[in-house]
mmCIF file of C-alpha atoms in Angstrom:
data_model
loop_
_atom_site.group_PDB
_atom_site.id
_atom_site.type_symbol
_atom_site.label_atom_id
_atom_site.label_comp_id
_atom_site.label_asym_id
_atom_site.label_seq_id
_atom_site.Cartn_x
_atom_site.Cartn_y
_atom_site.Cartn_z
ATOM 1 C CA LYS A 136 -20.346 -1.551 45.005
ATOM 2 C CA ASN A 137 -20.601 -4.900 42.269
ATOM 3 C CA GLU A 138 -17.926 -7.289 41.809
ATOM 4 C CA VAL A 139 -17.091 -6.023 38.230
ATOM 5 C CA GLU A 140 -17.232 -2.220 37.370
ATOM 6 C CA GLN A 141 -15.993 -1.603 33.763
ATOM 7 C CA SER A 142 -15.655 1.730 32.177
ATOM 8 C CA PRO A 143 -17.157 4.013 30.476
ATOM 9 C CA GLN A 144 -20.672 3.110 30.714
ATOM 10 C CA ASN A 145 -21.505 4.555 26.780
ATOM 11 C CA LEU A 146 -18.154 5.478 24.112
ATOM 12 C CA THR A 147 -19.203 7.050 20.741
ATOM 13 C CA ALA A 148 -15.848 7.426 18.595
ATOM 14 C CA GLN A 149 -15.138 8.179 14.990
ATOM 15 C CA GLU A 150 -14.183 5.668 12.465
ATOM 16 C CA GLY A 151 -10.416 4.766 12.923
ATOM 17 C CA GLU A 152 -10.046 5.701 16.494
ATOM 18 C CA PHE A 153 -8.482 3.417 19.325
ATOM 19 C CA ILE A 154 -10.802 2.437 21.779
ATOM 20 C CA THR A 155 -10.173 1.272 25.031
ATOM 21 C CA ILE A 156 -12.957 -0.202 27.240
ATOM 22 C CA ASN A 157 -11.828 -0.740 31.060
ATOM 23 C CA CYS A 158 -13.213 -3.782 33.710
ATOM 24 C CA SER A 159 -12.119 -4.278 37.272
ATOM 25 C CA TYR A 160 -13.287 -6.539 39.763
ATOM 26 C CA SER A 161 -12.698 -7.252 43.223
ATOM 27 C CA VAL A 162 -12.808 -10.540 44.140
ATOM 28 C CA GLY A 163 -9.889 -13.010 43.041
ATOM 29 C CA ILE A 164 -10.790 -15.061 39.648
ATOM 30 C CA SER A 165 -9.550 -17.967 37.780
ATOM 31 C CA ALA A 166 -10.785 -16.243 34.377
ATOM 32 C CA LEU A 167 -12.179 -13.218 32.445
ATOM 33 C CA HIS A 168 -14.205 -12.859 29.914
ATOM 34 C CA TRP A 169 -15.089 -10.533 27.241
ATOM 35 C CA LEU A 170 -18.189 -10.383 25.277
ATOM 36 C CA GLN A 171 -19.703 -8.784 22.606
ATOM 37 C CA GLN A 172 -23.571 -8.018 22.126
ATOM 38 C CA HIS A 173 -25.282 -6.746 19.891
ATOM 39 C CA PRO A 174 -28.705 -6.039 19.901
ATOM 40 C CA GLY A 175 -31.075 -8.022 19.720
ATOM 41 C CA GLY A 176 -29.230 -9.929 22.534
ATOM 42 C CA GLY A 177 -26.505 -12.415 20.572
ATOM 43 C CA ILE A 178 -23.523 -12.808 22.479
ATOM 44 C CA VAL A 179 -20.169 -13.514 21.395
ATOM 45 C CA SER A 180 -17.416 -14.494 22.912
ATOM 46 C CA LEU A 181 -14.207 -12.632 22.385
ATOM 47 C CA PHE A 182 -11.640 -13.375 24.412
ATOM 48 C CA MET A 183 -11.193 -15.499 27.419
ATOM 49 C CA LEU A 184 -7.865 -14.890 29.514
ATOM 50 C CA SER A 185 -6.000 -15.521 32.701
ATOM 51 C CA SER A 186 -2.845 -13.807 32.206
ATOM 52 C CA GLY A 187 -1.235 -11.822 30.097
ATOM 53 C CA LYS A 188 -2.725 -10.559 26.420
ATOM 54 C CA LYS A 189 -4.310 -11.839 23.507
ATOM 55 C CA LYS A 190 -4.405 -10.488 19.956
ATOM 56 C CA HIS A 191 -7.200 -11.145 17.766
ATOM 57 C CA GLY A 192 -7.869 -9.121 14.391
ATOM 58 C CA ARG A 193 -7.876 -5.279 15.534
ATOM 59 C CA LEU A 194 -9.062 -6.802 19.330
ATOM 60 C CA ILE A 195 -6.307 -6.581 22.199
ATOM 61 C CA ALA A 196 -7.490 -8.029 25.535
ATOM 62 C CA THR A 197 -5.168 -7.512 28.485
ATOM 63 C CA ILE A 198 -5.277 -8.664 31.874
ATOM 64 C CA ASN A 199 -3.206 -7.774 35.229
ATOM 65 C CA ILE A 200 -3.844 -10.092 38.115
ATOM 66 C CA GLN A 201 -2.355 -8.225 41.183
ATOM 67 C CA GLU A 202 -4.143 -5.363 39.787
ATOM 68 C CA LYS A 203 -7.246 -6.889 39.513
ATOM 69 C CA HIS A 204 -8.053 -4.880 35.946
ATOM 70 C CA SER A 205 -7.973 -6.142 32.132
ATOM 71 C CA SER A 206 -8.674 -3.778 29.163
ATOM 72 C CA LEU A 207 -10.474 -4.450 26.087
ATOM 73 C CA HIS A 208 -8.473 -2.351 23.107
ATOM 74 C CA ILE A 209 -10.000 -1.663 19.258
ATOM 75 C CA THR A 210 -7.577 -0.687 16.679
ATOM 76 C CA ALA A 211 -8.766 0.859 13.823
ATOM 77 C CA SER A 212 -12.669 1.063 14.912
ATOM 78 C CA HIS A 213 -15.231 0.868 12.540
ATOM 79 C CA PRO A 214 -19.086 1.223 12.742
ATOM 80 C CA ARG A 215 -19.757 -2.578 12.470
ATOM 81 C CA ASP A 216 -17.940 -2.884 15.631
ATOM 82 C CA SER A 217 -21.179 -1.000 17.464
ATOM 83 C CA ALA A 218 -22.325 -3.298 20.146
ATOM 84 C CA VAL A 219 -22.175 -3.843 24.058
ATOM 85 C CA TYR A 220 -19.203 -4.975 25.202
ATOM 86 C CA ILE A 221 -19.232 -7.392 28.682
ATOM 87 C CA CYS A 222 -16.579 -7.969 30.854
ATOM 88 C CA ALA A 223 -17.090 -11.087 33.225
ATOM 89 C CA VAL A 224 -15.242 -12.971 35.492
ATOM 90 C CA CYS A 225 -14.917 -16.765 37.164
ATOM 91 C CA GLY A 226 -14.476 -16.756 40.621
ATOM 92 C CA LEU A 227 -11.680 -19.297 41.890
ATOM 93 C CA ALA A 228 -11.698 -22.883 42.442
ATOM 94 C CA GLY A 229 -12.746 -24.326 45.541
ATOM 95 C CA GLY A 230 -14.362 -20.676 46.465
ATOM 96 C CA THR A 231 -18.376 -20.316 46.376
ATOM 97 C CA SER A 232 -17.870 -18.288 42.886
ATOM 98 C CA TYR A 233 -16.353 -20.825 41.199
ATOM 99 C CA GLY A 234 -18.369 -22.565 37.886
ATOM 100 C CA LYS A 235 -20.343 -19.396 37.772
ATOM 101 C CA LEU A 236 -19.490 -16.377 35.255
ATOM 102 C CA THR A 237 -19.840 -12.248 37.024
ATOM 103 C CA PHE A 238 -21.082 -9.812 34.390
ATOM 104 C CA GLY A 239 -20.138 -5.911 34.310
ATOM 105 C CA GLN A 240 -23.015 -3.495 33.180
ATOM 106 C CA GLY A 241 -21.797 -3.327 29.508
ATOM 107 C CA THR A 242 -20.024 -0.411 27.848
ATOM 108 C CA ILE A 243 -22.380 0.716 25.093
ATOM 109 C CA LEU A 244 -19.539 1.140 22.279
ATOM 110 C CA THR A 245 -21.189 3.470 18.875
ATOM 111 C CA VAL A 246 -18.812 4.118 16.196
ATOM 112 C CA HIS A 247 -19.609 7.144 13.946
ATOM 113 C CA PRO A 248 -18.369 6.836 10.092
ATOM 114 C CA GLU B 200 -23.037 -18.667 14.713
ATOM 115 C CA THR B 201 -22.067 -20.880 17.405
ATOM 116 C CA GLY B 202 -24.099 -24.085 16.898
ATOM 117 C CA VAL B 203 -25.583 -23.213 20.015
ATOM 118 C CA THR B 204 -29.454 -23.127 19.852
ATOM 119 C CA GLN B 205 -32.656 -21.629 21.822
ATOM 120 C CA SER B 206 -36.793 -22.471 21.735
ATOM 121 C CA PRO B 207 -38.714 -20.461 21.677
ATOM 122 C CA THR B 208 -37.402 -16.886 20.378
ATOM 123 C CA HIS B 209 -39.704 -15.141 21.710
ATOM 124 C CA LEU B 210 -42.917 -15.605 24.223
ATOM 125 C CA ILE B 211 -45.580 -14.108 26.404
ATOM 126 C CA LYS B 212 -47.201 -15.345 29.876
ATOM 127 C CA THR B 213 -48.986 -14.134 32.365
ATOM 128 C CA ARG B 214 -48.117 -13.542 36.012
ATOM 129 C CA GLY B 215 -48.416 -17.212 38.138
ATOM 130 C CA GLN B 216 -48.352 -19.648 35.085
ATOM 131 C CA GLN B 217 -45.228 -21.714 34.167
ATOM 132 C CA VAL B 218 -43.188 -21.263 30.992
ATOM 133 C CA THR B 219 -39.744 -24.068 29.888
ATOM 134 C CA LEU B 220 -37.089 -23.027 27.493
ATOM 135 C CA ARG B 221 -35.235 -24.897 25.450
ATOM 136 C CA CYS B 222 -31.250 -24.851 25.122
ATOM 137 C CA SER B 223 -29.330 -27.302 22.694
ATOM 138 C CA SER B 224 -25.197 -26.942 23.178
ATOM 139 C CA GLN B 225 -22.710 -27.302 20.314
ATOM 140 C CA SER B 226 -21.321 -30.206 19.393
ATOM 141 C CA GLY B 227 -18.871 -31.997 21.722
ATOM 142 C CA HIS B 228 -19.825 -29.540 24.574
ATOM 143 C CA ASN B 229 -21.253 -31.217 28.183
ATOM 144 C CA THR B 230 -21.559 -27.848 30.287
ATOM 145 C CA VAL B 231 -24.614 -25.407 29.863
ATOM 146 C CA SER B 232 -25.089 -22.267 31.817
ATOM 147 C CA TRP B 233 -27.907 -20.212 32.206
ATOM 148 C CA TYR B 234 -28.055 -16.459 32.323
ATOM 149 C CA GLN B 235 -30.944 -13.799 33.313
ATOM 150 C CA GLN B 236 -30.498 -10.438 31.027
ATOM 151 C CA ALA B 237 -32.518 -8.113 32.326
ATOM 152 C CA LEU B 238 -33.423 -4.679 29.991
ATOM 153 C CA GLY B 239 -30.378 -3.045 30.242
ATOM 154 C CA GLN B 240 -28.366 -5.089 32.551
ATOM 155 C CA GLY B 241 -25.461 -7.263 32.301
ATOM 156 C CA PRO B 242 -26.434 -11.147 32.466
ATOM 157 C CA GLN B 243 -27.239 -12.563 35.975
ATOM 158 C CA PHE B 244 -25.868 -16.221 36.571
ATOM 159 C CA ILE B 245 -28.882 -18.404 36.932
ATOM 160 C CA PHE B 246 -27.049 -22.029 37.233
ATOM 161 C CA GLN B 247 -25.165 -24.620 35.106
ATOM 162 C CA TYR B 248 -25.426 -28.089 34.306
ATOM 163 C CA TYR B 249 -22.279 -30.547 33.975
ATOM 164 C CA ARG B 250 -23.303 -34.080 32.562
ATOM 165 C CA GLU B 251 -26.719 -34.020 33.641
ATOM 166 C CA GLU B 252 -25.960 -32.684 37.480
ATOM 167 C CA GLU B 253 -26.584 -28.933 38.375
ATOM 168 C CA ASN B 254 -22.962 -27.694 38.893
ATOM 169 C CA GLY B 255 -23.402 -24.101 40.799
ATOM 170 C CA ARG B 256 -26.283 -21.870 41.341
ATOM 171 C CA GLY B 257 -26.951 -18.298 41.263
ATOM 172 C CA ASN B 258 -28.902 -15.909 43.806
ATOM 173 C CA PHE B 259 -32.413 -17.329 41.974
ATOM 174 C CA PRO B 260 -35.353 -18.973 44.593
ATOM 175 C CA PRO B 261 -36.362 -22.424 43.557
ATOM 176 C CA ARG B 262 -38.995 -21.712 41.640
ATOM 177 C CA PHE B 263 -36.418 -21.959 38.585
ATOM 178 C CA SER B 264 -35.291 -25.466 38.199
ATOM 179 C CA GLY B 265 -33.337 -26.698 35.276
ATOM 180 C CA LEU B 266 -32.582 -30.220 33.934
ATOM 181 C CA GLN B 267 -30.105 -31.484 31.522
ATOM 182 C CA PHE B 268 -30.590 -34.560 29.135
ATOM 183 C CA PRO B 269 -27.900 -37.390 28.106
ATOM 184 C CA ASN B 270 -27.549 -35.792 24.798
ATOM 185 C CA TYR B 271 -26.225 -32.682 27.024
ATOM 186 C CA SER B 272 -28.951 -30.168 25.908
ATOM 187 C CA SER B 273 -30.906 -28.510 28.724
ATOM 188 C CA GLU B 274 -34.028 -26.922 29.792
ATOM 189 C CA LEU B 275 -34.951 -23.893 31.932
ATOM 190 C CA ASN B 276 -38.155 -23.897 33.837
ATOM 191 C CA VAL B 277 -40.086 -21.351 36.098
ATOM 192 C CA ASN B 278 -42.980 -21.941 37.614
ATOM 193 C CA ALA B 279 -45.419 -18.771 39.227
ATOM 194 C CA LEU B 280 -43.980 -16.773 37.061
ATOM 195 C CA GLU B 281 -43.551 -12.585 38.230
ATOM 196 C CA LEU B 282 -43.258 -9.650 36.408
ATOM 197 C CA ASP B 283 -39.595 -9.055 37.254
ATOM 198 C CA ASP B 284 -38.953 -12.596 35.064
ATOM 199 C CA SER B 285 -39.692 -10.221 31.962
ATOM 200 C CA ALA B 286 -35.993 -10.640 30.769
ATOM 201 C CA LEU B 287 -33.777 -12.014 27.746
ATOM 202 C CA TYR B 288 -32.887 -15.671 28.779
ATOM 203 C CA LEU B 289 -29.495 -16.852 27.595
ATOM 204 C CA CYS B 290 -27.884 -20.429 27.403
ATOM 205 C CA ALA B 291 -24.141 -21.105 26.785
ATOM 206 C CA SER B 292 -22.731 -24.421 25.916
ATOM 207 C CA SER B 293 -19.197 -25.363 26.847
ATOM 208 C CA ARG B 294 -16.722 -27.961 27.303
ATOM 209 C CA GLY B 295 -14.600 -30.078 29.488
ATOM 210 C CA GLY B 296 -15.110 -29.770 33.404
ATOM 211 C CA GLY B 297 -17.974 -27.648 34.063
ATOM 212 C CA GLY B 298 -16.475 -24.129 35.956
ATOM 213 C CA SER B 299 -16.743 -21.134 33.325
ATOM 214 C CA ILE B 300 -12.922 -21.429 32.928
ATOM 215 C CA ASP B 301 -13.901 -22.654 29.036
ATOM 216 C CA THR B 302 -14.799 -20.128 26.150
ATOM 217 C CA GLN B 303 -18.424 -19.887 26.468
ATOM 218 C CA TYR B 304 -20.766 -20.411 23.421
ATOM 219 C CA PHE B 305 -24.084 -18.537 23.601
ATOM 220 C CA GLY B 306 -27.502 -19.039 22.301
ATOM 221 C CA PRO B 307 -29.627 -16.233 20.160
ATOM 222 C CA GLY B 308 -31.691 -16.142 23.678
ATOM 223 C CA THR B 309 -35.287 -16.261 24.357
ATOM 224 C CA ARG B 310 -37.173 -12.824 25.287
ATOM 225 C CA LEU B 311 -39.451 -13.422 28.135
ATOM 226 C CA THR B 312 -42.478 -11.022 28.523
ATOM 227 C CA VAL B 313 -44.558 -11.759 31.599
ATOM 228 C CA LEU B 314 -47.999 -9.574 31.960
#
């Protein structure tokens, strides 16, 4: 079992729909990152969070440390949101995983007009 | 754009050869991390450099090595290339203290093909 699991693996939506992508992890973490990757490879950091909730435009990220779970929400989705969304975690300070990111396998989102 | 640049963008090598990939970090950043992303997979952490010293390493063999220079740019070297080394190699820079608890700024990647 991977340390970081995302669901769903593939997601298709119609423009305007509310989208949720989930990330579960099995280790203690110091931070969780949500990343966006477009075809061609470029990765953009969307959020880094260690507690609570962050919002940027139509994107909202939440994390529940006790449940080891995070969600990325996209409100009023648009075709330009089509990309791969990747969750990545950084291990706790003092542990062997501190200083490195462990990635989920990504969620492929396609938004149709 | 993040300000992180990588070169070259594409590279084709044959098995057994050696390759050097380069990354220039964003201004003000002293930490560079390298990742390997095979087709259809999430990235895998290779190693991280902070102020010219290796600061964490993933499960990659010693033929993957790196350097960070005083201007915080970095190189990834891979010796004795194998077919499975074909992947997108990404670098990311961040500021302040190593670890991955800062926002990571990714470069566009180098696509390496090993024949």
